[in-house]
Amino acid sequence: MNQDRSLKVLILAGGMGKRLWPLSRKRWPKYMLRLGMEKSLIQQAYERINADKKDRYIVSSREAGFLIEKEISSADVYFVKENLISEPASRNTAPAIMLGINNFKDDDIVVVLPADHIIEGDFEETIYRAKEIALEGYIVTIGIKPRTPATGYGYIRKSEENILEGWKVESFREKPNLETAKKYVESGEYFWNAGIFVFKVSVMREEMKKYAPKIYESFEEIREGSSLDEVYRNMKGISIDYAVMEKTKKAAVVAFDGKWDDLGSWESVFNILTSKNGSYKSKNSLLIDSKNTMLYSEGGKLLAGVGLEDIILVDTDDAILVLKKGQGQKVQEVVEELEDSPLITYHSWDSRPWGGYRVLESSPGYKVKILEVSPGKRLSLQSHKKRDEVWTVMSGKCRATLGEETRDLRAGDTVKIPAGLIHRAENTGQTVLKILELASGDEIDEEDIVRYEDDYKRC
């Protein structure tokens, strides 16, 4: 085997993870979850391959960039922040991969990893076996040896033609019904499609040019100096499977026989967390005379279950989900029903680049929050059209901009901010600044904000 272990690692951090609501939200995506583990899913993905720190890249939405920066930096102070690549808009995996490899040389070998999977076993060695095949000019996908006839995954069928320690791909198959999945598993010729790829940059570009020419041409425009925002937003979203993998003659597969799960449903989380007696409960929960049941809580309430069977209950500060095992795919329908609700956008605590805020109470006509501003940080210079606000400093030091006036505030000081007044809060102290905010008005919406200046490029 080639002794060169160098790789570019490209992590794709996109999507909300609708089927893990109410834990996952638009502003707290699935890859930020810990699910009872020591590290979040994206921290695990970042550490999955022992590549040089300068060779690890993450593609994410602009809105989530600050979350990822905080999360990775908290685990690795040497995280190269310049390697966090922001998508101007969500356009699925084919454009995201092309955006990522725009930072690499043609001869670089890249491994593409989803940000939200659980993987245990000899995964890194599997990737280096795939690298050897990628050096031969193939786009290699990692095939998971199926443990069960799962219907929630696509499948890869290997051909009889071996390539080093893998095979050429004969075909990709869509998610099958149960009977078909059983036949796939019994045949021994199929793998689960994990959405993990290893390839040489020049090969991916060539295949993209051949099978997805509009995407290829768009990135050529970007490389020649056209506006990334304008060109990227005009692209159509398409997955790498549809754009290239199902068409190319250069697809190969390498088998991984370890533990893998894409955590695509609450049943998947159940299987990860359950103990030998077939149930799981959070620390602040009780289960009596129950089996095959999970009580998962990140709220402060005590959860108690009696006589339960095949039940999954998930509790957060502002929502509770109860489902019967086997119905996890339908959680997405709940999210669709709540399309206009803030309950799919953020938790009662919402992390922001400057710190965050917690909603204490929200009713028609008013909302009460506690703002927490980190030392040295400040909110955008902003105004609101439809609401008045009152700020009371609870602790810390605050420099408040109120129109043309600037005031230094301490604990106990209060200021009124009528609708339309340009304002800002800045933490000038060494500790977290806490402000009690009371908003009032006929319509209170977090989208009711006009930014004039922003340290985080949101205007």
CSV table of C-alpha atoms in Angstrom, one decimal:
chain,number,residue,atom,x,y,z
A,1,MET,CA,0.0,0.0,0.0
A,2,ASN,CA,1.2,3.5,-0.7
A,3,GLN,CA,2.8,5.0,2.4
A,4,ASP,CA,1.6,8.5,1.6
A,5,ARG,CA,-1.2,9.1,4.1
A,6,SER,CA,-2.0,12.7,3.1
A,7,LEU,CA,-5.7,13.5,2.4
A,8,LYS,CA,-7.9,16.5,2.0
A,9,VAL,CA,-11.0,16.0,4.3
A,10,LEU,CA,-14.2,17.7,3.2
A,11,ILE,CA,-17.1,17.5,5.7
A,12,LEU,CA,-20.5,18.4,4.4
A,13,ALA,CA,-22.6,20.0,7.1
A,14,GLY,CA,-26.0,20.8,5.6
A,15,GLY,CA,-29.7,20.3,6.4
A,16,MET,CA,-31.7,20.5,9.5
A,17,GLY,CA,-32.3,16.8,10.2
A,18,LYS,CA,-36.1,17.1,10.2
A,19,ARG,CA,-36.7,13.5,11.5
A,20,LEU,CA,-34.8,14.3,14.7
A,21,TRP,CA,-37.1,17.2,15.7
A,22,PRO,CA,-37.6,18.5,18.3
A,23,LEU,CA,-33.9,18.3,19.1
A,24,SER,CA,-32.8,19.4,15.7
A,25,ARG,CA,-34.0,22.8,14.4
A,26,LYS,CA,-33.1,25.0,11.5
A,27,ARG,CA,-30.8,27.0,13.8
A,28,TRP,CA,-29.6,24.0,15.7
A,29,PRO,CA,-29.0,21.3,13.0
A,30,LYS,CA,-28.7,17.6,13.6
A,31,TYR,CA,-24.9,17.6,13.4
A,32,MET,CA,-24.8,19.8,16.5
A,33,LEU,CA,-26.5,17.2,18.6
A,34,ARG,CA,-24.6,15.1,21.2
A,35,LEU,CA,-27.4,12.6,22.0
A,36,GLY,CA,-26.0,11.5,25.3
A,37,MET,CA,-22.4,11.3,23.9
A,38,GLU,CA,-19.4,13.3,25.0
A,39,LYS,CA,-18.9,14.9,21.6
A,40,SER,CA,-21.3,16.4,19.1
A,41,LEU,CA,-21.7,14.6,15.7
A,42,ILE,CA,-19.8,17.3,13.9
A,43,GLN,CA,-16.9,17.1,16.4
A,44,GLN,CA,-16.8,13.4,15.8
A,45,ALA,CA,-16.7,13.9,12.0
A,46,TYR,CA,-13.9,16.5,12.3
A,47,GLU,CA,-11.8,14.0,14.2
A,48,ARG,CA,-12.7,10.9,12.1
A,49,ILE,CA,-9.6,11.1,9.8
A,50,ASN,CA,-6.2,11.9,11.4
A,51,ALA,CA,-5.3,14.4,8.7
A,52,ASP,CA,-3.3,17.5,9.1
A,53,LYS,CA,-5.4,20.3,10.6
A,54,LYS,CA,-4.8,22.5,7.6
A,55,ASP,CA,-6.2,19.8,5.3
A,56,ARG,CA,-9.6,19.6,7.1
A,57,TYR,CA,-12.4,21.6,5.5
A,58,ILE,CA,-16.1,22.0,6.3
A,59,VAL,CA,-18.9,23.2,3.9
A,60,SER,CA,-21.9,24.7,5.6
A,61,SER,CA,-24.6,27.3,5.2
A,62,ARG,CA,-23.6,30.9,6.1
A,63,GLU,CA,-26.2,30.9,8.9
A,64,ALA,CA,-24.6,27.9,10.6
A,65,GLY,CA,-21.0,28.9,10.1
A,66,PHE,CA,-20.6,30.6,13.5
A,67,LEU,CA,-22.2,27.5,15.3
A,68,ILE,CA,-19.6,25.2,13.6
A,69,GLU,CA,-16.7,27.6,14.4
A,70,LYS,CA,-17.7,27.7,18.0
A,71,GLU,CA,-18.3,23.9,18.2
A,72,ILE,CA,-15.0,22.8,16.5
A,73,SER,CA,-12.9,25.5,18.2
A,74,SER,CA,-14.2,24.4,21.6
A,75,ALA,CA,-12.7,20.9,21.0
A,76,ASP,CA,-9.6,22.0,18.9
A,77,VAL,CA,-8.0,25.4,19.5
A,78,TYR,CA,-5.9,24.8,16.3
A,79,PHE,CA,-9.0,24.7,14.1
A,80,VAL,CA,-8.2,26.5,10.8
A,81,LYS,CA,-11.2,28.9,10.6
A,82,GLU,CA,-10.4,29.8,7.1
A,83,ASN,CA,-11.2,26.2,6.1
A,84,LEU,CA,-14.9,26.8,7.0
A,85,ILE,CA,-16.5,27.3,3.5
A,86,SER,CA,-19.9,29.0,3.4
A,87,GLU,CA,-22.6,28.1,0.8
A,88,PRO,CA,-24.5,31.2,-0.4
A,89,ALA,CA,-27.6,28.9,-0.6
A,90,SER,CA,-28.4,25.3,0.0
A,91,ARG,CA,-28.0,23.4,-3.3
A,92,ASN,CA,-27.5,19.7,-2.2
A,93,THR,CA,-24.3,17.6,-2.3
A,94,ALA,CA,-23.1,18.0,-5.9
A,95,PRO,CA,-22.6,21.8,-5.8
A,96,ALA,CA,-21.4,21.6,-2.2
A,97,ILE,CA,-18.6,19.1,-3.2
A,98,MET,CA,-17.6,21.3,-6.1
A,99,LEU,CA,-17.5,24.3,-3.9
A,100,GLY,CA,-15.2,22.5,-1.5
A,101,ILE,CA,-12.8,21.1,-4.1
A,102,ASN,CA,-12.5,24.6,-5.6
A,103,ASN,CA,-9.9,25.0,-2.8
A,104,PHE,CA,-7.8,22.0,-3.8
A,105,LYS,CA,-5.3,21.1,-6.5
A,106,ASP,CA,-6.1,18.7,-9.3
A,107,ASP,CA,-3.8,15.9,-7.9
A,108,ASP,CA,-5.2,16.1,-4.3
A,109,ILE,CA,-7.1,13.1,-3.0
A,110,VAL,CA,-10.3,14.0,-1.1
A,111,VAL,CA,-12.5,12.1,1.3
A,112,VAL,CA,-16.0,13.5,1.6
A,113,LEU,CA,-17.7,12.9,4.9
A,114,PRO,CA,-21.2,13.7,6.1
A,115,ALA,CA,-21.2,15.7,9.4
A,116,ASP,CA,-23.9,13.7,11.2
A,117,HIS,CA,-23.0,10.0,11.1
A,118,ILE,CA,-22.0,7.6,13.9
A,119,ILE,CA,-19.0,5.4,12.8
A,120,GLU,CA,-17.1,2.9,14.9
A,121,GLY,CA,-14.4,0.4,13.8
A,122,ASP,CA,-11.5,0.4,11.4
A,123,PHE,CA,-12.9,3.2,9.4
A,124,GLU,CA,-9.7,5.2,8.7
A,125,GLU,CA,-8.0,2.2,7.3
A,126,THR,CA,-11.0,1.6,5.0
A,127,ILE,CA,-10.5,5.2,3.7
A,128,TYR,CA,-6.9,4.6,2.9
A,129,ARG,CA,-7.8,1.4,1.0
A,130,ALA,CA,-10.2,3.5,-0.9
A,131,LYS,CA,-7.5,6.1,-1.5
A,132,GLU,CA,-5.4,3.4,-3.3
A,133,ILE,CA,-8.2,2.8,-5.7
A,134,ALA,CA,-8.8,6.6,-6.1
A,135,LEU,CA,-5.2,6.9,-7.2
A,136,GLU,CA,-6.1,4.6,-10.1
A,137,GLY,CA,-8.6,7.1,-11.4
A,138,TYR,CA,-11.8,5.9,-9.7
A,139,ILE,CA,-14.4,7.7,-7.6
A,140,VAL,CA,-14.7,5.4,-4.6
A,141,THR,CA,-17.8,5.1,-2.4
A,142,ILE,CA,-17.7,3.4,1.0
A,143,GLY,CA,-20.3,0.6,1.1
A,144,ILE,CA,-21.6,-0.5,4.5
A,145,LYS,CA,-22.1,-4.2,5.0
A,146,PRO,CA,-25.8,-4.4,5.8
A,147,ARG,CA,-26.7,-5.8,9.2
A,148,THR,CA,-30.5,-5.9,8.4
A,149,PRO,CA,-32.7,-5.6,5.4
A,150,ALA,CA,-33.1,-1.8,6.0
A,151,THR,CA,-35.5,0.1,3.7
A,152,GLY,CA,-34.3,3.6,4.7
A,153,TYR,CA,-31.0,3.4,2.8
A,154,GLY,CA,-30.1,3.3,-0.9
A,155,TYR,CA,-28.0,0.3,-1.9
A,156,ILE,CA,-24.9,-0.2,-4.0
A,157,ARG,CA,-24.4,-3.4,-6.0
A,158,LYS,CA,-20.8,-4.5,-6.6
A,159,SER,CA,-19.7,-6.1,-9.8
A,160,GLU,CA,-17.5,-9.2,-10.1
A,161,GLU,CA,-14.6,-7.1,-11.2
A,162,ASN,CA,-12.1,-6.5,-8.4
A,163,ILE,CA,-10.0,-3.3,-8.1
A,164,LEU,CA,-7.3,-3.8,-5.5
A,165,GLU,CA,-9.3,-4.2,-2.3
A,166,GLY,CA,-12.6,-3.2,-3.7
A,167,TRP,CA,-14.9,-3.7,-6.7
A,168,LYS,CA,-16.3,-1.7,-9.6
A,169,VAL,CA,-19.8,-0.6,-9.0
A,170,GLU,CA,-22.5,-2.4,-11.1
A,171,SER,CA,-25.4,-0.2,-10.1
A,172,PHE,CA,-26.9,2.1,-7.5
A,173,ARG,CA,-30.4,1.2,-6.2
A,174,GLU,CA,-33.0,3.4,-4.6
A,175,LYS,CA,-34.5,2.7,-1.2
A,176,PRO,CA,-36.2,-0.7,-1.6
A,177,ASN,CA,-39.3,-2.2,-0.1
A,178,LEU,CA,-38.7,-4.9,2.6
A,179,GLU,CA,-38.9,-7.9,0.4
A,180,THR,CA,-36.4,-6.5,-2.0
A,181,ALA,CA,-34.1,-5.4,0.8
A,182,LYS,CA,-34.1,-9.0,2.1
A,183,LYS,CA,-33.1,-10.3,-1.3
A,184,TYR,CA,-30.3,-7.7,-1.4
A,185,VAL,CA,-28.9,-8.8,2.0
A,186,GLU,CA,-29.2,-12.5,1.3
A,187,SER,CA,-27.3,-12.2,-2.0
A,188,GLY,CA,-24.2,-10.7,-0.4
A,189,GLU,CA,-23.7,-8.5,-3.4
A,190,TYR,CA,-25.1,-5.2,-2.0
A,191,PHE,CA,-24.0,-2.5,0.4
A,192,TRP,CA,-25.7,0.4,2.1
A,193,ASN,CA,-24.9,3.7,0.5
A,194,ALA,CA,-23.3,5.8,3.2
A,195,GLY,CA,-22.7,9.0,1.1
A,196,ILE,CA,-19.0,8.8,1.7
A,197,PHE,CA,-16.6,9.3,-1.2
A,198,VAL,CA,-12.9,9.2,-2.0
A,199,PHE,CA,-11.5,10.6,-5.3
A,200,LYS,CA,-8.8,12.6,-7.0
A,201,VAL,CA,-10.0,16.2,-7.6
A,202,SER,CA,-9.2,16.1,-11.4
A,203,VAL,CA,-11.3,12.9,-11.8
A,204,MET,CA,-14.3,14.4,-10.1
A,205,ARG,CA,-14.1,17.6,-12.2
A,206,GLU,CA,-13.8,15.5,-15.4
A,207,GLU,CA,-16.9,13.4,-14.5
A,208,MET,CA,-18.8,16.5,-13.4
A,209,LYS,CA,-18.0,18.1,-16.8
A,210,LYS,CA,-19.2,15.0,-18.6
A,211,TYR,CA,-22.4,14.2,-16.6
A,212,ALA,CA,-23.4,17.5,-14.9
A,213,PRO,CA,-22.0,20.2,-17.4
A,214,LYS,CA,-24.1,23.0,-16.1
A,215,ILE,CA,-22.6,22.7,-12.6
A,216,TYR,CA,-19.1,22.3,-14.0
A,217,GLU,CA,-19.5,25.4,-16.2
A,218,SER,CA,-20.9,27.4,-13.2
A,219,PHE,CA,-17.8,26.7,-11.2
A,220,GLU,CA,-15.5,27.5,-14.2
A,221,GLU,CA,-17.3,30.9,-14.2
A,222,ILE,CA,-16.5,31.3,-10.4
A,223,ARG,CA,-12.9,30.3,-10.9
A,224,GLU,CA,-12.6,32.9,-13.6
A,225,GLY,CA,-13.9,35.6,-11.3
A,226,SER,CA,-17.7,35.7,-11.5
A,227,SER,CA,-19.6,36.4,-8.3
A,228,LEU,CA,-19.9,33.2,-6.2
A,229,ASP,CA,-23.2,34.4,-4.7
A,230,GLU,CA,-24.8,35.1,-8.0
A,231,VAL,CA,-23.7,32.0,-9.8
A,232,TYR,CA,-24.3,29.6,-6.9
A,233,ARG,CA,-27.8,30.9,-6.2
A,234,ASN,CA,-28.7,30.3,-9.8
A,235,MET,CA,-27.6,26.6,-9.7
A,236,LYS,CA,-30.2,23.9,-9.4
A,237,GLY,CA,-29.8,21.6,-6.4
A,238,ILE,CA,-28.8,18.0,-7.1
A,239,SER,CA,-27.2,15.2,-5.2
A,240,ILE,CA,-23.8,13.8,-6.2
A,241,ASP,CA,-25.5,10.4,-6.7
A,242,TYR,CA,-27.9,11.7,-9.3
A,243,ALA,CA,-25.4,14.2,-10.8
A,244,VAL,CA,-22.4,11.8,-11.2
A,245,MET,CA,-22.3,8.5,-9.3
A,246,GLU,CA,-25.3,6.8,-11.1
A,247,LYS,CA,-23.9,7.7,-14.5
A,248,THR,CA,-20.1,7.4,-14.3
A,249,LYS,CA,-18.1,4.4,-15.4
A,250,LYS,CA,-15.5,5.2,-12.8
A,251,ALA,CA,-17.5,4.3,-9.7
A,252,ALA,CA,-15.9,1.8,-7.3
A,253,VAL,CA,-16.8,0.5,-3.9
A,254,VAL,CA,-14.8,-0.5,-0.8
A,255,ALA,CA,-16.6,-2.4,2.0
A,256,PHE,CA,-16.7,-1.2,5.6
A,257,ASP,CA,-17.6,-3.8,8.2
A,258,GLY,CA,-17.8,-1.6,11.3
A,259,LYS,CA,-20.6,0.1,13.1
A,260,TRP,CA,-22.3,2.8,11.0
A,261,ASP,CA,-25.5,4.8,11.4
A,262,ASP,CA,-26.7,7.9,9.7
A,263,LEU,CA,-29.1,8.7,12.6
A,264,GLY,CA,-31.9,9.2,10.1
A,265,SER,CA,-34.7,8.6,12.6
A,266,TRP,CA,-35.5,8.4,16.3
A,267,GLU,CA,-35.4,4.6,16.0
A,268,SER,CA,-31.7,4.9,15.0
A,269,VAL,CA,-31.0,7.0,18.1
A,270,PHE,CA,-32.9,4.4,20.1
A,271,ASN,CA,-30.7,1.6,18.8
A,272,ILE,CA,-27.5,3.6,19.6
A,273,LEU,CA,-28.6,4.4,23.2
A,274,THR,CA,-30.6,1.4,24.4
A,275,SER,CA,-29.2,-0.8,27.1
A,276,LYS,CA,-29.4,-4.6,27.3
A,277,ASN,CA,-32.9,-4.5,28.7
A,278,GLY,CA,-34.1,-2.8,25.6
A,279,SER,CA,-34.9,0.6,27.0
A,280,TYR,CA,-33.3,3.9,27.6
A,281,LYS,CA,-34.0,6.8,30.0
A,282,SER,CA,-32.3,10.1,30.6
A,283,LYS,CA,-30.9,10.9,34.0
A,284,ASN,CA,-34.0,12.9,35.0
A,285,SER,CA,-36.4,10.1,34.0
A,286,LEU,CA,-38.1,7.0,35.5
A,287,LEU,CA,-39.3,3.9,33.7
A,288,ILE,CA,-41.4,1.3,35.5
A,289,ASP,CA,-42.7,-2.0,34.0
A,290,SER,CA,-41.8,-0.8,30.6
A,291,LYS,CA,-39.9,-2.3,27.7
A,292,ASN,CA,-38.5,-1.4,24.3
A,293,THR,CA,-39.0,2.3,25.3
A,294,MET,CA,-36.9,5.5,25.3
A,295,LEU,CA,-37.5,8.6,27.4
A,296,TYR,CA,-35.0,11.2,26.2
A,297,SER,CA,-35.0,14.6,27.9
A,298,GLU,CA,-33.0,17.8,27.5
A,299,GLY,CA,-35.6,19.8,29.4
A,300,GLY,CA,-35.7,20.3,33.2
A,301,LYS,CA,-38.8,18.2,33.8
A,302,LEU,CA,-38.9,14.8,35.4
A,303,LEU,CA,-40.2,12.2,32.9
A,304,ALA,CA,-41.9,9.1,34.3
A,305,GLY,CA,-43.2,6.2,32.3
A,306,VAL,CA,-45.3,3.3,33.5
A,307,GLY,CA,-46.3,0.2,31.5
A,308,LEU,CA,-45.0,1.6,28.2
A,309,GLU,CA,-44.0,-0.6,25.3
A,310,ASP,CA,-42.5,0.4,21.9
A,311,ILE,CA,-42.7,4.1,22.8
A,312,ILE,CA,-40.2,6.9,22.1
A,313,LEU,CA,-40.6,10.2,24.0
A,314,VAL,CA,-38.3,13.2,23.4
A,315,ASP,CA,-38.6,16.2,25.7
A,316,THR,CA,-37.1,19.7,25.2
A,317,ASP,CA,-37.8,23.0,26.9
A,318,ASP,CA,-40.5,24.0,24.4
A,319,ALA,CA,-41.8,20.8,22.8
A,320,ILE,CA,-42.5,17.1,23.5
A,321,LEU,CA,-42.6,14.4,20.8
A,322,VAL,CA,-44.2,11.0,21.5
A,323,LEU,CA,-44.2,8.3,18.8
A,324,LYS,CA,-44.7,4.6,18.5
A,325,LYS,CA,-41.5,2.8,17.3
A,326,GLY,CA,-41.7,2.2,13.6
A,327,GLN,CA,-43.3,5.6,12.9
A,328,GLY,CA,-40.1,7.7,13.0
A,329,GLN,CA,-40.1,8.6,9.3
A,330,LYS,CA,-43.3,10.5,9.9
A,331,VAL,CA,-41.7,13.0,12.2
A,332,GLN,CA,-40.9,14.9,9.0
A,333,GLU,CA,-44.7,15.3,8.6
A,334,VAL,CA,-44.8,17.0,12.0
A,335,VAL,CA,-42.2,19.5,10.8
A,336,GLU,CA,-44.1,20.2,7.7
A,337,GLU,CA,-47.2,20.9,9.7
A,338,LEU,CA,-45.2,23.4,11.8
A,339,GLU,CA,-43.8,25.1,8.7
A,340,ASP,CA,-44.5,28.6,9.9
A,341,SER,CA,-43.8,28.0,13.6
A,342,PRO,CA,-40.7,29.2,15.4
A,343,LEU,CA,-40.6,25.7,17.0
A,344,ILE,CA,-38.8,24.3,13.9
A,345,THR,CA,-36.4,27.2,13.7
A,346,TYR,CA,-34.8,27.6,17.1
A,347,HIS,CA,-35.0,26.3,20.7
A,348,SER,CA,-35.9,28.4,23.7
A,349,TRP,CA,-32.1,29.0,23.8
A,350,ASP,CA,-30.9,30.4,20.5
A,351,SER,CA,-27.1,30.6,19.9
A,352,ARG,CA,-25.9,33.7,18.0
A,353,PRO,CA,-22.5,34.9,16.9
A,354,TRP,CA,-22.3,37.3,19.8
A,355,GLY,CA,-23.6,34.9,22.4
A,356,GLY,CA,-27.3,34.0,22.5
A,357,TYR,CA,-30.6,34.4,24.1
A,358,ARG,CA,-33.2,32.4,26.0
A,359,VAL,CA,-37.0,33.0,25.6
A,360,LEU,CA,-38.6,33.0,29.0
A,361,GLU,CA,-42.1,33.7,27.9
A,362,SER,CA,-43.9,34.5,24.6
A,363,SER,CA,-47.5,35.4,24.1
A,364,PRO,CA,-49.5,37.6,21.7
A,365,GLY,CA,-48.3,41.2,22.3
A,366,TYR,CA,-45.1,40.5,24.2
A,367,LYS,CA,-42.0,38.4,24.5
A,368,VAL,CA,-39.5,38.2,27.4
A,369,LYS,CA,-35.9,37.1,26.7
A,370,ILE,CA,-32.6,37.1,28.5
A,371,LEU,CA,-29.7,38.2,26.1
A,372,GLU,CA,-26.2,36.9,26.9
A,373,VAL,CA,-23.5,38.8,25.2
A,374,SER,CA,-20.0,37.3,25.4
A,375,PRO,CA,-17.0,39.5,26.5
A,376,GLY,CA,-15.8,41.8,23.6
A,377,LYS,CA,-18.9,41.0,21.5
A,378,ARG,CA,-21.7,43.2,20.3
A,379,LEU,CA,-25.0,42.9,18.6
A,380,SER,CA,-25.5,44.4,15.1
A,381,LEU,CA,-26.5,48.0,14.8
A,382,GLN,CA,-30.2,47.5,14.2
A,383,SER,CA,-33.8,48.6,14.4
A,384,HIS,CA,-37.3,47.0,14.5
A,385,LYS,CA,-40.3,48.2,12.6
A,386,LYS,CA,-43.1,46.5,14.6
A,387,ARG,CA,-42.0,46.3,18.2
A,388,ASP,CA,-40.8,48.4,21.2
A,389,GLU,CA,-38.2,47.0,23.5
A,390,VAL,CA,-37.1,47.6,27.1
A,391,TRP,CA,-33.6,46.5,28.2
A,392,THR,CA,-32.7,46.0,31.8
A,393,VAL,CA,-29.0,45.1,32.6
A,394,MET,CA,-29.0,42.1,34.9
A,395,SER,CA,-25.2,41.7,35.2
A,396,GLY,CA,-22.1,42.9,33.4
A,397,LYS,CA,-21.1,46.1,31.6
A,398,CYS,CA,-23.1,47.3,28.6
A,399,ARG,CA,-22.4,50.1,26.1
A,400,ALA,CA,-25.8,50.9,24.6
A,401,THR,CA,-26.1,52.8,21.3
A,402,LEU,CA,-29.5,54.5,21.2
A,403,GLY,CA,-29.8,56.6,18.1
A,404,GLU,CA,-27.1,59.3,18.3
A,405,GLU,CA,-26.6,58.7,22.0
A,406,THR,CA,-24.1,56.2,23.6
A,407,ARG,CA,-24.6,55.2,27.3
A,408,ASP,CA,-22.6,53.0,29.6
A,409,LEU,CA,-25.0,50.8,31.7
A,410,ARG,CA,-24.5,48.6,34.7
A,411,ALA,CA,-26.7,46.1,36.6
A,412,GLY,CA,-30.1,47.6,37.4
A,413,ASP,CA,-30.0,50.3,34.6
A,414,THR,CA,-33.0,50.3,32.2
A,415,VAL,CA,-33.4,51.9,28.7
A,416,LYS,CA,-36.5,52.1,26.4
A,417,ILE,CA,-36.1,51.4,22.7
A,418,PRO,CA,-39.1,52.5,20.7
A,419,ALA,CA,-39.8,50.9,17.2
A,420,GLY,CA,-37.6,52.5,14.6
A,421,LEU,CA,-34.8,53.6,16.9
A,422,ILE,CA,-31.3,52.4,15.8
A,423,HIS,CA,-29.7,50.6,18.7
A,424,ARG,CA,-27.0,48.2,19.8
A,425,ALA,CA,-25.6,46.5,22.9
A,426,GLU,CA,-21.9,45.9,23.4
A,427,ASN,CA,-20.2,44.0,26.2
A,428,THR,CA,-17.4,46.2,27.5
A,429,GLY,CA,-16.6,44.0,30.5
A,430,GLN,CA,-14.7,40.7,31.2
A,431,THR,CA,-17.8,38.6,32.1
A,432,VAL,CA,-20.9,37.7,30.2
A,433,LEU,CA,-23.3,40.6,29.9
A,434,LYS,CA,-26.9,39.6,30.7
A,435,ILE,CA,-29.8,41.8,29.6
A,436,LEU,CA,-33.5,41.2,30.4
A,437,GLU,CA,-35.4,42.2,27.2
A,438,LEU,CA,-39.1,42.9,27.1
A,439,ALA,CA,-40.5,43.3,23.6
A,440,SER,CA,-44.0,44.5,23.0
A,441,GLY,CA,-46.1,45.1,19.9
A,442,ASP,CA,-48.9,43.8,17.7
A,443,GLU,CA,-46.5,41.6,15.9
A,444,ILE,CA,-43.2,40.2,17.4
A,445,ASP,CA,-41.1,38.3,14.9
A,446,GLU,CA,-37.4,37.6,15.0
A,447,GLU,CA,-37.3,38.4,11.3
A,448,ASP,CA,-38.4,42.0,12.1
A,449,ILE,CA,-34.9,43.4,12.1
A,450,VAL,CA,-33.0,45.9,9.9
A,451,ARG,CA,-29.2,45.7,10.2
A,452,TYR,CA,-27.1,48.7,9.4
A,453,GLU,CA,-23.7,47.4,10.7
A,454,ASP,CA,-22.7,43.9,11.7
A,455,ASP,CA,-19.5,42.3,12.8
A,456,TYR,CA,-20.6,39.0,11.4
A,457,LYS,CA,-21.4,40.0,7.8
A,458,ARG,CA,-25.2,39.5,8.1
A,459,CYS,CA,-26.1,42.8,6.3
